[in-house]
mmCIF file of C-alpha atoms in Angstrom:
data_model
loop_
_atom_site.group_PDB
_atom_site.id
_atom_site.type_symbol
_atom_site.label_atom_id
_atom_site.label_comp_id
_atom_site.label_asym_id
_atom_site.label_seq_id
_atom_site.Cartn_x
_atom_site.Cartn_y
_atom_site.Cartn_z
ATOM 1 C CA MET A 106 -9.635 -37.208 -37.353
ATOM 2 C CA GLY A 107 -7.374 -34.471 -37.051
ATOM 3 C CA ILE A 108 -8.691 -30.875 -37.485
ATOM 4 C CA ASP A 109 -6.773 -27.807 -37.873
ATOM 5 C CA PRO A 110 -9.448 -25.303 -36.714
ATOM 6 C CA GLY A 111 -9.852 -21.982 -38.539
ATOM 7 C CA LEU A 112 -12.646 -19.783 -39.022
ATOM 8 C CA THR A 113 -11.838 -19.064 -43.048
ATOM 9 C CA ARG A 114 -10.277 -22.710 -43.533
ATOM 10 C CA CYS A 115 -10.785 -25.535 -41.266
ATOM 11 C CA GLY A 116 -8.562 -28.518 -42.381
ATOM 12 C CA VAL A 117 -9.865 -32.009 -41.863
ATOM 13 C CA GLY A 118 -8.007 -35.279 -41.963
ATOM 14 C CA VAL A 119 -8.648 -38.593 -41.459
ATOM 15 C CA VAL A 120 -6.162 -41.697 -41.097
ATOM 16 C CA GLU A 121 -6.195 -45.083 -40.180
ATOM 17 C CA GLY A 122 -3.565 -47.288 -38.715
ATOM 18 C CA ASP A 123 -1.712 -48.170 -35.684
ATOM 19 C CA ILE A 124 1.737 -47.861 -34.228
ATOM 20 C CA GLY A 125 4.295 -50.146 -36.036
ATOM 21 C CA ARG A 126 1.919 -50.075 -39.106
ATOM 22 C CA GLN A 127 1.437 -48.144 -42.277
ATOM 23 C CA VAL A 128 -0.920 -45.011 -41.873
ATOM 24 C CA ARG A 129 -3.394 -44.820 -44.615
ATOM 25 C CA LEU A 130 -5.261 -41.603 -46.129
ATOM 26 C CA VAL A 131 -8.928 -42.097 -45.431
ATOM 27 C CA GLY A 132 -9.918 -38.376 -46.255
ATOM 28 C CA VAL A 133 -8.655 -34.687 -46.346
ATOM 29 C CA GLY A 134 -9.999 -31.642 -47.181
ATOM 30 C CA VAL A 135 -11.295 -28.337 -45.517
ATOM 31 C CA VAL A 136 -14.516 -26.793 -44.305
ATOM 32 C CA ARG A 137 -14.797 -23.076 -45.660
ATOM 33 C CA THR A 138 -16.764 -20.240 -44.493
ATOM 34 C CA ASP A 139 -17.764 -17.130 -46.172
ATOM 35 C CA ALA A 140 -15.722 -14.101 -44.932
ATOM 36 C CA ALA A 141 -18.664 -11.723 -45.636
ATOM 37 C CA LEU A 142 -20.944 -13.582 -42.870
ATOM 38 C CA ASP A 143 -20.751 -12.509 -39.279
ATOM 39 C CA VAL A 144 -19.011 -14.536 -37.023
ATOM 40 C CA ALA A 145 -21.810 -16.542 -35.139
ATOM 41 C CA ASN A 146 -22.962 -17.828 -38.997
ATOM 42 C CA ARG A 147 -19.563 -18.511 -39.962
ATOM 43 C CA LEU A 148 -19.318 -20.858 -36.697
ATOM 44 C CA ALA A 149 -22.479 -22.417 -37.771
ATOM 45 C CA GLU A 150 -21.132 -23.138 -41.265
ATOM 46 C CA VAL A 151 -17.957 -24.993 -39.548
ATOM 47 C CA GLU A 152 -20.195 -27.051 -37.375
ATOM 48 C CA ALA A 153 -22.371 -27.950 -40.473
ATOM 49 C CA GLY A 154 -19.454 -28.829 -42.290
ATOM 50 C CA LEU A 155 -17.387 -30.825 -39.687
ATOM 51 C CA GLU A 156 -20.923 -32.849 -39.124
ATOM 52 C CA SER A 157 -20.704 -33.592 -42.449
ATOM 53 C CA TRP A 158 -17.112 -35.084 -42.157
ATOM 54 C CA PHE A 159 -18.111 -36.949 -38.950
ATOM 55 C CA ASP A 160 -21.276 -38.484 -40.908
ATOM 56 C CA GLU A 161 -19.092 -39.605 -43.762
ATOM 57 C CA TYR A 162 -15.965 -40.984 -42.075
ATOM 58 C CA ARG A 163 -17.189 -41.940 -38.327
ATOM 59 C CA PRO A 164 -13.826 -41.128 -36.450
ATOM 60 C CA ASP A 165 -13.187 -43.277 -33.478
ATOM 61 C CA VAL A 166 -11.220 -40.294 -31.760
ATOM 62 C CA VAL A 167 -10.634 -36.396 -32.564
ATOM 63 C CA ALA A 168 -7.221 -34.341 -32.444
ATOM 64 C CA VAL A 169 -7.951 -30.795 -32.355
ATOM 65 C CA GLU A 170 -4.791 -28.364 -32.766
ATOM 66 C CA ARG A 171 -4.436 -26.357 -29.452
ATOM 67 C CA VAL A 172 -4.803 -22.722 -30.084
ATOM 68 C CA PHE A 173 -1.446 -20.716 -29.505
ATOM 69 C CA ALA A 174 -0.826 -17.215 -28.992
ATOM 70 C CA GLN A 175 -0.386 -15.402 -32.520
ATOM 71 C CA GLN A 176 0.193 -11.771 -33.567
ATOM 72 C CA ASN A 177 -3.091 -11.102 -34.494
ATOM 73 C CA LEU A 178 -5.678 -11.112 -31.876
ATOM 74 C CA ASN A 179 -8.607 -11.295 -34.098
ATOM 75 C CA THR A 180 -7.241 -14.494 -35.807
ATOM 76 C CA VAL A 181 -6.492 -16.209 -32.539
ATOM 77 C CA ILE A 182 -9.992 -15.538 -31.416
ATOM 78 C CA GLY A 183 -11.558 -17.073 -34.645
ATOM 79 C CA THR A 184 -9.473 -20.025 -34.124
ATOM 80 C CA ALA A 185 -10.256 -20.594 -30.706
ATOM 81 C CA GLN A 186 -13.935 -20.510 -31.453
ATOM 82 C CA ALA A 187 -13.574 -23.040 -34.413
ATOM 83 C CA SER A 188 -11.712 -25.155 -32.115
ATOM 84 C CA GLY A 189 -14.219 -25.096 -29.799
ATOM 85 C CA VAL A 190 -17.098 -25.999 -32.514
ATOM 86 C CA ALA A 191 -14.531 -28.867 -33.174
ATOM 87 C CA ALA A 192 -14.507 -30.327 -29.692
ATOM 88 C CA LEU A 193 -18.249 -29.708 -29.276
ATOM 89 C CA VAL A 194 -19.251 -32.101 -32.452
ATOM 90 C CA GLY A 195 -16.699 -34.722 -31.323
ATOM 91 C CA ALA A 196 -18.070 -34.407 -27.836
ATOM 92 C CA ARG A 197 -21.564 -34.554 -28.787
ATOM 93 C CA ARG A 198 -20.937 -38.006 -30.624
ATOM 94 C CA GLY A 199 -19.232 -39.185 -27.226
ATOM 95 C CA LEU A 200 -15.863 -39.381 -29.160
ATOM 96 C CA PRO A 201 -12.632 -38.810 -27.196
ATOM 97 C CA VAL A 202 -11.081 -35.349 -28.240
ATOM 98 C CA ALA A 203 -7.453 -34.519 -27.443
ATOM 99 C CA PHE A 204 -5.711 -31.499 -28.239
ATOM 100 C CA HIS A 205 -2.288 -31.182 -29.656
ATOM 101 C CA THR A 206 0.360 -28.367 -29.549
ATOM 102 C CA PRO A 207 1.730 -27.067 -33.045
ATOM 103 C CA SER A 208 5.227 -27.857 -31.608
ATOM 104 C CA GLU A 209 3.828 -31.569 -30.753
ATOM 105 C CA VAL A 210 2.316 -32.047 -34.109
ATOM 106 C CA LYS A 211 5.483 -30.963 -35.869
ATOM 107 C CA ALA A 212 7.493 -33.200 -33.592
ATOM 108 C CA ALA A 213 5.578 -36.226 -34.180
ATOM 109 C CA VAL A 214 5.742 -36.094 -37.929
ATOM 110 C CA THR A 215 9.220 -34.386 -38.420
ATOM 111 C CA GLY A 216 11.443 -35.079 -35.575
ATOM 112 C CA SER A 217 11.654 -31.498 -34.825
ATOM 113 C CA GLY A 218 9.042 -29.153 -33.074
ATOM 114 C CA ARG A 219 10.652 -26.014 -35.063
ATOM 115 C CA ALA A 220 9.635 -27.503 -38.554
ATOM 116 C CA ASP A 221 8.048 -25.306 -40.836
ATOM 117 C CA LYS A 222 5.139 -25.856 -42.543
ATOM 118 C CA ALA A 223 6.827 -27.081 -46.021
ATOM 119 C CA GLN A 224 8.771 -29.978 -43.669
ATOM 120 C CA VAL A 225 5.454 -30.708 -42.140
ATOM 121 C CA GLY A 226 3.731 -31.205 -45.865
ATOM 122 C CA ALA A 227 6.590 -32.939 -46.949
ATOM 123 C CA MET A 228 6.647 -35.546 -44.097
ATOM 124 C CA VAL A 229 2.704 -35.977 -44.581
ATOM 125 C CA VAL A 230 3.448 -37.109 -48.037
ATOM 126 C CA ARG A 231 6.331 -39.354 -47.066
ATOM 127 C CA ILE A 232 4.178 -41.128 -44.295
ATOM 128 C CA LEU A 233 1.206 -41.383 -46.325
ATOM 129 C CA LYS A 234 3.078 -42.224 -49.600
ATOM 130 C CA LEU A 235 1.112 -39.321 -51.425
ATOM 131 C CA ALA A 236 1.814 -37.752 -54.792
ATOM 132 C CA SER A 237 2.002 -34.386 -53.387
ATOM 133 C CA ALA A 238 0.916 -32.562 -50.178
ATOM 134 C CA PRO A 239 -2.634 -31.705 -49.771
ATOM 135 C CA ARG A 240 -3.651 -28.484 -50.368
ATOM 136 C CA PRO A 241 -4.292 -25.977 -48.917
ATOM 137 C CA ALA A 242 -1.832 -26.094 -46.086
ATOM 138 C CA ASP A 243 -4.902 -26.362 -43.379
ATOM 139 C CA ALA A 244 -5.543 -29.877 -45.131
ATOM 140 C CA ALA A 245 -1.942 -31.005 -44.546
ATOM 141 C CA ASP A 246 -1.911 -29.837 -41.144
ATOM 142 C CA ALA A 247 -5.265 -31.678 -40.286
ATOM 143 C CA LEU A 248 -3.344 -34.725 -41.498
ATOM 144 C CA ALA A 249 -0.429 -34.008 -39.449
ATOM 145 C CA LEU A 250 -2.714 -33.917 -36.627
ATOM 146 C CA ALA A 251 -4.365 -36.897 -36.866
ATOM 147 C CA ILE A 252 -0.860 -38.648 -37.461
ATOM 148 C CA CYS A 253 0.480 -37.262 -34.479
ATOM 149 C CA HIS A 254 -2.467 -38.600 -32.196
ATOM 150 C CA LEU A 255 -2.138 -41.695 -33.928
ATOM 151 C CA TRP A 256 1.413 -42.018 -32.912
ATOM 152 C CA ARG A 257 1.634 -40.259 -29.586
ATOM 153 C CA GLY A 258 -1.853 -39.645 -28.068
ATOM 154 C CA GLY A 259 -3.105 -42.807 -28.920
ATOM 155 C CA SER A 260 -0.081 -44.989 -27.380
ATOM 156 C CA SER A 261 -0.288 -42.830 -24.490
ATOM 157 C CA ASN A 262 -3.766 -43.439 -23.532
ATOM 158 C CA ARG A 263 -3.223 -47.161 -24.511
ATOM 159 C CA TYR A 264 -0.415 -47.419 -22.020
ATOM 160 C CA ALA A 265 -2.536 -45.713 -19.183
ATOM 161 C CA ALA A 266 -5.470 -48.167 -19.938
ATOM 162 C CA ALA A 267 -3.090 -51.032 -19.405
ATOM 163 C CA VAL A 268 -1.375 -49.446 -16.337
ATOM 164 C CA ALA A 269 -4.888 -48.927 -14.913
ATOM 165 C CA ARG A 270 -6.177 -52.271 -15.774
ATOM 166 C CA ALA A 271 -2.983 -53.710 -14.051
ATOM 167 C CA LYS A 272 -3.680 -51.753 -10.877
ATOM 168 C CA GLY A 273 -7.230 -53.048 -10.958
ATOM 169 C CA ILE A 274 -8.749 -49.588 -11.469
ATOM 170 C CA ALA A 275 -10.409 -49.893 -14.911
#
């Protein structure tokens, strides 16, 4: 499950697949909050929305976009708070939670860490064989996160586990 954290719109994308196999879309959407609510209640809405996604799709792993410095401090704070909620929901369920930077995600799905949102959306369409990019962009970004982790994080983790087994560590 990929999560593009946000206080207004928190993108959620669920894929399944493996390296060398076709990646398949399982679910995609956004958790929305009412901007008229105070931050604490908006975070509670994000949590409740994510809990519903976790209940329905039962992911094996969670990939969350790592918060990066933005021009608007209020935006980055809200994004960081939503990111923490996403990580908490996954951790409570005993799931591995991975964080990927926007440039890692872009590089994984487009080949360039400097790709724009349109390029990311176009590649999500191509990889998942969709008719069009999911809207809003937060949903497509969440799918890109899930694909990135499947292709990058998953293989790194499997490689590390294989090395540890070979050394008799695990």
